[in-house]
PDB file of C-alpha atoms in Angstrom:
ATOM      1  CA  LEU D 174       0.064  -0.130  -0.021  1.00 92.00           C
ATOM      2  CA  MET D 175       1.337   3.521  -0.990  1.00 95.00           C
ATOM      3  CA  THR D 176      -0.027   6.597   0.948  1.00 96.00           C
ATOM      4  CA  GLN D 177       0.602   9.979  -0.425  1.00 97.00           C
ATOM      5  CA  THR D 178       0.245  13.105   1.889  1.00 96.00           C
ATOM      6  CA  PRO D 179      -0.985  15.628   1.595  1.00 97.00           C
ATOM      7  CA  VAL D 180      -4.027  14.790  -0.628  1.00 97.00           C
ATOM      8  CA  ALA D 181      -4.027  18.633  -1.814  1.00 97.00           C
ATOM      9  CA  LEU D 182      -1.584  21.244  -1.021  1.00 95.00           C
ATOM     10  CA  SER D 183      -1.708  25.119  -1.851  1.00 96.00           C
ATOM     11  CA  VAL D 184       1.458  27.070  -2.977  1.00 95.00           C
ATOM     12  CA  SER D 185       2.288  30.405  -3.913  1.00 96.00           C
ATOM     13  CA  LEU D 186       4.281  30.572  -7.294  1.00 95.00           C
ATOM     14  CA  GLY D 187       7.860  30.965  -6.307  1.00 96.00           C
ATOM     15  CA  GLY D 188       7.395  28.977  -3.500  1.00 96.00           C
ATOM     16  CA  GLN D 189       8.372  25.514  -2.227  1.00 97.00           C
ATOM     17  CA  VAL D 190       6.496  22.076  -1.694  1.00 97.00           C
ATOM     18  CA  SER D 191       7.078  18.795  -0.438  1.00 98.00           C
ATOM     19  CA  VAL D 192       4.926  15.648  -1.182  1.00 98.00           C
ATOM     20  CA  SER D 193       5.206  12.481   0.871  1.00 98.00           C
ATOM     21  CA  CYS D 194       5.138   9.006  -0.218  1.00 98.00           C
ATOM     22  CA  ARG D 195       4.722   6.394   2.365  1.00 98.00           C
ATOM     23  CA  SER D 196       4.939   2.233   1.502  1.00 97.00           C
ATOM     24  CA  SER D 197       3.563  -0.176   4.231  1.00 96.00           C
ATOM     25  CA  GLN D 198       6.507  -2.482   3.471  1.00 97.00           C
ATOM     26  CA  SER D 199      10.321  -1.523   2.350  1.00 97.00           C
ATOM     27  CA  LEU D 200      10.627  -0.728  -1.129  1.00 97.00           C
ATOM     28  CA  VAL D 201      14.446  -1.877  -1.348  1.00 97.00           C
ATOM     29  CA  HIS D 202      14.700  -4.724  -3.953  1.00 96.00           C
ATOM     30  CA  ARG D 203      16.804  -7.905  -3.549  1.00 96.00           C
ATOM     31  CA  ASP D 204      18.969  -6.151  -5.925  1.00 94.00           C
ATOM     32  CA  GLY D 205      19.611  -3.407  -3.825  1.00 95.00           C
ATOM     33  CA  ASN D 206      17.849  -0.908  -5.643  1.00 95.00           C
ATOM     34  CA  THR D 207      14.972   1.191  -4.674  1.00 97.00           C
ATOM     35  CA  TYR D 208      11.992   1.264  -7.092  1.00 97.00           C
ATOM     36  CA  LEU D 209      10.323   4.490  -6.193  1.00 97.00           C
ATOM     37  CA  HIS D 210       9.190   6.922  -8.663  1.00 98.00           C
ATOM     38  CA  TRP D 211       7.188  10.068  -9.393  1.00 98.00           C
ATOM     39  CA  TYR D 212       4.864  11.570 -12.007  1.00 98.00           C
ATOM     40  CA  LEU D 213       2.865  14.704 -12.705  1.00 98.00           C
ATOM     41  CA  GLN D 214      -0.388  14.257 -14.714  1.00 98.00           C
ATOM     42  CA  LYS D 215      -1.524  18.033 -15.654  1.00 97.00           C
ATOM     43  CA  SER D 216      -5.253  18.620 -16.151  1.00 96.00           C
ATOM     44  CA  GLY D 217      -6.719  16.604 -18.887  1.00 95.00           C
ATOM     45  CA  GLN D 218      -3.378  14.969 -19.848  1.00 97.00           C
ATOM     46  CA  SER D 219      -1.716  11.799 -19.632  1.00 98.00           C
ATOM     47  CA  PRO D 220       0.934  11.410 -16.694  1.00 98.00           C
ATOM     48  CA  ARG D 221       4.720  12.230 -17.481  1.00 97.00           C
ATOM     49  CA  LEU D 222       7.796  10.747 -15.493  1.00 98.00           C
ATOM     50  CA  LEU D 223       9.401  13.449 -13.563  1.00 98.00           C
ATOM     51  CA  ILE D 224      11.867  11.281 -11.005  1.00 98.00           C
ATOM     52  CA  TYR D 225      12.858   7.596 -11.257  1.00 97.00           C
ATOM     53  CA  ARG D 226      14.616   5.409  -8.758  1.00 97.00           C
ATOM     54  CA  VAL D 227      14.044   7.927  -5.714  1.00 98.00           C
ATOM     55  CA  SER D 228      16.101  10.647  -7.111  1.00 98.00           C
ATOM     56  CA  ASN D 229      17.172  10.712 -10.727  1.00 97.00           C
ATOM     57  CA  ARG D 230      15.543  13.416 -12.787  1.00 98.00           C
ATOM     58  CA  PHE D 231      14.116  12.058 -16.248  1.00 97.00           C
ATOM     59  CA  SER D 232      15.225  13.945 -19.382  1.00 96.00           C
ATOM     60  CA  GLY D 233      14.198  17.308 -19.726  1.00 96.00           C
ATOM     61  CA  VAL D 234      12.862  17.762 -16.157  1.00 98.00           C
ATOM     62  CA  PRO D 235      13.970  20.993 -14.357  1.00 97.00           C
ATOM     63  CA  ASP D 236      16.340  21.040 -11.258  1.00 97.00           C
ATOM     64  CA  ARG D 237      13.623  22.400  -9.582  1.00 97.00           C
ATOM     65  CA  PHE D 238      12.097  18.678  -9.177  1.00 98.00           C
ATOM     66  CA  SER D 239      14.211  16.621  -6.458  1.00 98.00           C
ATOM     67  CA  GLY D 240      13.489  13.297  -5.020  1.00 98.00           C
ATOM     68  CA  SER D 241      14.750  11.640  -1.672  1.00 98.00           C
ATOM     69  CA  GLY D 242      14.213   8.956   0.804  1.00 98.00           C
ATOM     70  CA  SER D 243      14.617   5.326   1.588  1.00 97.00           C
ATOM     71  CA  GLY D 244      13.237   2.426   2.808  1.00 97.00           C
ATOM     72  CA  THR D 245       9.577   3.280   3.155  1.00 98.00           C
ATOM     73  CA  ASP D 246       9.615   6.926   3.021  1.00 98.00           C
ATOM     74  CA  PHE D 247       9.944   9.193   0.317  1.00 98.00           C
ATOM     75  CA  THR D 248       9.571  12.736  -0.718  1.00 98.00           C
ATOM     76  CA  LEU D 249       9.496  14.809  -3.579  1.00 98.00           C
ATOM     77  CA  ARG D 250      10.402  18.707  -3.378  1.00 98.00           C
ATOM     78  CA  ILE D 251       9.496  21.360  -5.896  1.00 98.00           C
ATOM     79  CA  SER D 252      11.262  24.793  -5.356  1.00 97.00           C
ATOM     80  CA  ARG D 253      10.627  27.870  -7.118  1.00 97.00           C
ATOM     81  CA  VAL D 254       6.818  26.622  -8.339  1.00 97.00           C
ATOM     82  CA  GLU D 255       5.957  27.620 -11.762  1.00 96.00           C
ATOM     83  CA  PRO D 256       2.258  27.628 -13.315  1.00 95.00           C
ATOM     84  CA  GLU D 257       3.394  24.347 -15.236  1.00 95.00           C
ATOM     85  CA  ASP D 258       3.882  22.739 -12.100  1.00 97.00           C
ATOM     86  CA  LEU D 259       0.278  22.438 -11.106  1.00 97.00           C
ATOM     87  CA  GLY D 260      -1.471  18.945 -11.298  1.00 98.00           C
ATOM     88  CA  VAL D 261      -1.719  15.913  -9.616  1.00 98.00           C
ATOM     89  CA  TYR D 262       1.552  14.192  -8.635  1.00 98.00           C
ATOM     90  CA  TYR D 263       1.982  10.093  -8.037  1.00 98.00           C
ATOM     91  CA  CYS D 264       4.175   8.025  -6.644  1.00 98.00           C
ATOM     92  CA  LEU D 265       4.981   4.720  -8.055  1.00 98.00           C
ATOM     93  CA  GLN D 266       6.612   1.858  -6.684  1.00 97.00           C
ATOM     94  CA  SER D 267       7.956  -1.083  -8.733  1.00 96.00           C
ATOM     95  CA  THR D 268       9.762  -3.251  -6.402  1.00 96.00           C
ATOM     96  CA  HIS D 269       6.556  -5.328  -5.453  1.00 93.00           C
ATOM     97  CA  PHE D 270       4.889  -5.466  -8.636  1.00 89.00           C
ATOM     98  CA  ARG D 271       3.239  -1.865  -9.660  1.00 94.00           C
ATOM     99  CA  THR D 272       1.300   0.440  -7.235  1.00 96.00           C
ATOM    100  CA  PHE D 273       0.439   3.863  -7.263  1.00 97.00           C
ATOM    101  CA  GLY D 274       0.162   6.401  -4.494  1.00 97.00           C
ATOM    102  CA  GLY D 275      -3.390   8.080  -4.324  1.00 97.00           C
ATOM    103  CA  GLY D 276      -2.138  11.368  -5.920  1.00 98.00           C
ATOM    104  CA  THR D 277      -1.358  14.694  -4.459  1.00 98.00           C
ATOM    105  CA  LYS D 278      -3.199  17.730  -6.139  1.00 98.00           C
ATOM    106  CA  LEU D 279      -0.876  20.992  -6.109  1.00 97.00           C
ATOM    107  CA  GLU D 280      -3.116  24.013  -6.550  1.00 96.00           C
ATOM    108  CA  LEU D 281      -2.352  27.725  -6.567  1.00 92.00           C
ATOM    109  CA  LYS D 282      -2.838  29.637  -3.412  1.00 90.00           C
TER     110      LYS D 282
ATOM    111  CA  GLU G 190      10.237  11.509 -30.794  1.00 96.00           C
ATOM    112  CA  VAL G 191       8.430   8.405 -28.905  1.00 97.00           C
ATOM    113  CA  GLN G 192       4.468   8.432 -29.751  1.00 98.00           C
ATOM    114  CA  LEU G 193       2.116   6.076 -28.389  1.00 98.00           C
ATOM    115  CA  VAL G 194      -1.714   6.459 -29.693  1.00 98.00           C
ATOM    116  CA  GLU G 195      -4.421   4.462 -28.137  1.00 98.00           C
ATOM    117  CA  SER G 196      -7.852   3.294 -30.078  1.00 98.00           C
ATOM    118  CA  GLY G 197     -10.367   1.233 -29.708  1.00 98.00           C
ATOM    119  CA  GLY G 198     -12.115   2.835 -26.702  1.00 98.00           C
ATOM    120  CA  GLY G 199     -16.081   3.284 -26.386  1.00 98.00           C
ATOM    121  CA  LEU G 200     -19.067   2.355 -24.827  1.00 98.00           C
ATOM    122  CA  VAL G 201     -19.848  -1.158 -24.155  1.00 98.00           C
ATOM    123  CA  GLN G 202     -22.513  -3.207 -22.134  1.00 98.00           C
ATOM    124  CA  PRO G 203     -21.492  -5.212 -18.965  1.00 98.00           C
ATOM    125  CA  GLY G 204     -20.440  -8.765 -19.880  1.00 98.00           C
ATOM    126  CA  ARG G 205     -19.425  -7.818 -23.577  1.00 98.00           C
ATOM    127  CA  SER G 206     -15.933  -7.608 -24.845  1.00 98.00           C
ATOM    128  CA  LEU G 207     -13.639  -4.654 -26.168  1.00 98.00           C
ATOM    129  CA  LYS G 208     -10.267  -4.759 -27.870  1.00 98.00           C
ATOM    130  CA  LEU G 209      -7.786  -1.664 -27.312  1.00 98.00           C
ATOM    131  CA  SER G 210      -4.883  -0.921 -29.821  1.00 98.00           C
ATOM    132  CA  CYS G 211      -1.527   1.205 -29.312  1.00 98.00           C
ATOM    133  CA  THR G 212       0.346   1.923 -32.013  1.00 98.00           C
ATOM    134  CA  ALA G 213       4.174   3.187 -31.277  1.00 98.00           C
ATOM    135  CA  SER G 214       6.609   5.226 -33.340  1.00 98.00           C
ATOM    136  CA  GLY G 215       9.727   6.784 -32.392  1.00 98.00           C
ATOM    137  CA  PHE G 216      11.632   3.908 -31.045  1.00 97.00           C
ATOM    138  CA  THR G 217      12.528   0.295 -31.576  1.00 97.00           C
ATOM    139  CA  PHE G 218       9.226  -1.154 -30.493  1.00 97.00           C
ATOM    140  CA  ASN G 219      10.552  -4.888 -30.148  1.00 95.00           C
ATOM    141  CA  ASN G 220      13.182  -3.573 -27.752  1.00 96.00           C
ATOM    142  CA  PHE G 221      10.635  -2.502 -25.039  1.00 96.00           C
ATOM    143  CA  GLY G 222       8.297  -4.033 -22.644  1.00 96.00           C
ATOM    144  CA  MET G 223       4.809  -2.117 -22.806  1.00 97.00           C
ATOM    145  CA  ALA G 224       1.935  -1.786 -20.274  1.00 97.00           C
ATOM    146  CA  TRP G 225      -1.738  -0.677 -19.751  1.00 98.00           C
ATOM    147  CA  VAL G 226      -2.455   1.786 -17.081  1.00 98.00           C
ATOM    148  CA  ARG G 227      -5.901   2.837 -16.632  1.00 98.00           C
ATOM    149  CA  GLN G 228      -7.805   5.858 -14.389  1.00 98.00           C
ATOM    150  CA  ALA G 229     -11.265   5.549 -13.284  1.00 98.00           C
ATOM    151  CA  PRO G 230     -13.023   8.926 -13.495  1.00 96.00           C
ATOM    152  CA  THR G 231     -11.936  11.164 -10.732  1.00 94.00           C
ATOM    153  CA  LYS G 232      -9.811   8.719  -9.426  1.00 97.00           C
ATOM    154  CA  GLY G 233      -5.865   7.649  -9.426  1.00 97.00           C
ATOM    155  CA  LEU G 234      -3.682   5.724 -11.568  1.00 98.00           C
ATOM    156  CA  GLU G 235      -3.813   2.052 -11.459  1.00 97.00           C
ATOM    157  CA  TRP G 236      -1.484  -0.572 -13.455  1.00 97.00           C
ATOM    158  CA  VAL G 237      -3.587  -3.185 -15.345  1.00 98.00           C
ATOM    159  CA  ALA G 238      -1.053  -5.349 -17.536  1.00 97.00           C
ATOM    160  CA  SER G 239       2.410  -5.564 -18.730  1.00 96.00           C
ATOM    161  CA  ILE G 240       3.993  -7.509 -21.511  1.00 96.00           C
ATOM    162  CA  SER G 241       7.692  -8.209 -22.064  1.00 95.00           C
ATOM    163  CA  PHE G 242       9.558  -7.039 -25.531  1.00 95.00           C
ATOM    164  CA  GLY G 243       9.131 -10.379 -27.096  1.00 94.00           C
ATOM    165  CA  GLY G 244       5.724 -10.989 -25.960  1.00 94.00           C
ATOM    166  CA  SER G 245       6.657 -14.133 -24.192  1.00 95.00           C
ATOM    167  CA  SER G 246       5.969 -12.890 -20.824  1.00 96.00           C
ATOM    168  CA  THR G 247       2.467 -11.247 -19.424  1.00 97.00           C
ATOM    169  CA  TYR G 248       1.527  -9.937 -16.036  1.00 95.00           C
ATOM    170  CA  TYR G 249      -1.679  -8.661 -14.733  1.00 97.00           C
ATOM    171  CA  ARG G 250      -3.303  -7.073 -11.664  1.00 97.00           C
ATOM    172  CA  ASP G 251      -5.616  -9.618 -10.156  1.00 97.00           C
ATOM    173  CA  SER G 252      -8.890  -7.799 -10.700  1.00 97.00           C
ATOM    174  CA  VAL G 253      -8.355  -8.570 -14.433  1.00 98.00           C
ATOM    175  CA  LYS G 254      -6.676 -12.077 -14.336  1.00 98.00           C
ATOM    176  CA  GLY G 255      -8.804 -14.290 -16.884  1.00 98.00           C
ATOM    177  CA  ARG G 256     -10.742 -11.403 -18.331  1.00 98.00           C
ATOM    178  CA  PHE G 257      -7.931  -9.113 -19.841  1.00 98.00           C
ATOM    179  CA  THR G 258      -5.409 -10.479 -22.444  1.00 98.00           C
ATOM    180  CA  ILE G 259      -2.448  -8.159 -23.308  1.00 98.00           C
ATOM    181  CA  SER G 260      -0.722  -8.805 -26.483  1.00 98.00           C
ATOM    182  CA  ARG G 261       1.757  -7.400 -29.347  1.00 98.00           C
ATOM    183  CA  ASP G 262       2.646  -7.629 -32.963  1.00 98.00           C
ATOM    184  CA  ASN G 263       6.152  -6.309 -33.008  1.00 97.00           C
ATOM    185  CA  ALA G 264       5.963  -6.508 -37.052  1.00 98.00           C
ATOM    186  CA  LYS G 265       3.050  -3.675 -36.686  1.00 98.00           C
ATOM    187  CA  ASN G 266       4.619  -1.772 -33.641  1.00 98.00           C
ATOM    188  CA  THR G 267       1.237  -2.249 -32.085  1.00 98.00           C
ATOM    189  CA  GLN G 268       0.245  -3.655 -28.733  1.00 98.00           C
ATOM    190  CA  TYR G 269      -3.429  -4.807 -27.753  1.00 98.00           C
ATOM    191  CA  LEU G 270      -5.661  -5.302 -24.587  1.00 98.00           C
ATOM    192  CA  GLN G 271      -8.314  -7.427 -25.155  1.00 98.00           C
ATOM    193  CA  MET G 272     -10.935  -7.032 -22.623  1.00 98.00           C
ATOM    194  CA  ASP G 273     -13.457  -9.433 -22.151  1.00 98.00           C
ATOM    195  CA  SER G 274     -16.517  -9.825 -19.516  1.00 98.00           C
ATOM    196  CA  LEU G 275     -16.300  -6.197 -18.633  1.00 98.00           C
ATOM    197  CA  ARG G 276     -17.701  -4.800 -15.616  1.00 98.00           C
ATOM    198  CA  SER G 277     -18.916  -1.219 -14.620  1.00 98.00           C
ATOM    199  CA  GLU G 278     -15.678  -0.990 -12.392  1.00 98.00           C
ATOM    200  CA  ASP G 279     -13.803  -1.342 -15.489  1.00 98.00           C
ATOM    201  CA  THR G 280     -14.740   1.936 -16.796  1.00 98.00           C
ATOM    202  CA  ALA G 281     -11.803   4.291 -16.912  1.00 98.00           C
ATOM    203  CA  THR G 282      -9.457   5.992 -19.303  1.00 98.00           C
ATOM    204  CA  TYR G 283      -6.916   3.494 -20.511  1.00 98.00           C
ATOM    205  CA  TYR G 284      -3.265   4.682 -20.977  1.00 98.00           C
ATOM    206  CA  CYS G 285      -0.777   2.659 -23.209  1.00 98.00           C
ATOM    207  CA  ALA G 286       2.447   3.268 -21.683  1.00 98.00           C
ATOM    208  CA  ARG G 287       6.261   1.935 -22.313  1.00 98.00           C
ATOM    209  CA  HIS G 288       8.454   0.255 -19.886  1.00 95.00           C
ATOM    210  CA  GLU G 289      11.940   1.970 -19.381  1.00 91.00           C
ATOM    211  CA  GLU G 290      14.788  -0.219 -20.718  1.00 82.00           C
ATOM    212  CA  PHE G 291      14.918  -2.705 -17.596  1.00 84.00           C
ATOM    213  CA  GLY G 292      11.060  -2.796 -17.000  1.00 84.00           C
ATOM    214  CA  TRP G 293      10.969  -1.021 -13.789  1.00 91.00           C
ATOM    215  CA  TYR G 294       8.928   2.216 -14.516  1.00 95.00           C
ATOM    216  CA  PHE G 295       6.984   3.819 -17.233  1.00 97.00           C
ATOM    217  CA  ASP G 296       8.794   6.588 -19.342  1.00 97.00           C
ATOM    218  CA  PHE G 297       6.377   7.554 -21.891  1.00 98.00           C
ATOM    219  CA  TRP G 298       2.605   7.451 -21.973  1.00 98.00           C
ATOM    220  CA  GLY G 299      -0.162   7.907 -24.680  1.00 98.00           C
ATOM    221  CA  PRO G 300      -3.037  10.277 -24.518  1.00 98.00           C
ATOM    222  CA  GLY G 301      -5.459   7.680 -23.197  1.00 98.00           C
ATOM    223  CA  THR G 302      -8.643   6.026 -24.678  1.00 98.00           C
ATOM    224  CA  MET G 303     -12.053   6.182 -22.635  1.00 98.00           C
ATOM    225  CA  VAL G 304     -13.847   3.031 -21.980  1.00 98.00           C
ATOM    226  CA  THR G 305     -17.002   2.963 -20.689  1.00 98.00           C
ATOM    227  CA  VAL G 306     -19.022  -0.020 -19.231  1.00 98.00           C
ATOM    228  CA  SER G 307     -22.593   0.702 -19.034  1.00 97.00           C
ATOM    229  CA  SER G 308     -26.215  -0.714 -20.023  1.00 96.00           C
TER     230      SER G 308
END
């Protein structure tokens, strides 16, 4: 089970926010890697990959996005929030098959 | 540029069947695993099924096992999702997604196709 908090978040442009994703079991795979990833889904669009394996930014993702964490607790941080950052953020674990978190909606304050 | 385009969605009665297609371009299709991920209206994302790059291995979430079949035709750069015995809870937008090289996450997604199961 993947639990994301908060469910919704309000931010001012230029501000910083954090999204949490907690797993009910350790996401450390037997190969030693941790398979926790982050996606952003803007309104009316399909999801796009932001961060893979906890902290690696996908191609074209600005360095305002950063991921951290280990074991069961993970965080996505967004600094200097811009209008294009608004939408719903999902974590995905693929250590134990594949499960998405419930999502965190980022809105403007 | 990687492109994935789904088709085949629509309105179908409970208990009936529907087959979705996803046509890929912009990459060597037979080098990558593929998947279907769905999203019920106003809900979150839910992985449905995956298939290996050669098609020999398939994986399903429990709620669709025995009802859905994922397949692919590498000559046509296309993957499919055959959905039988459809239920109202299968109503969702179905996204085609590409697995990254080693299969651990989805790196590109299509725009989705809507499936509505209703009488």
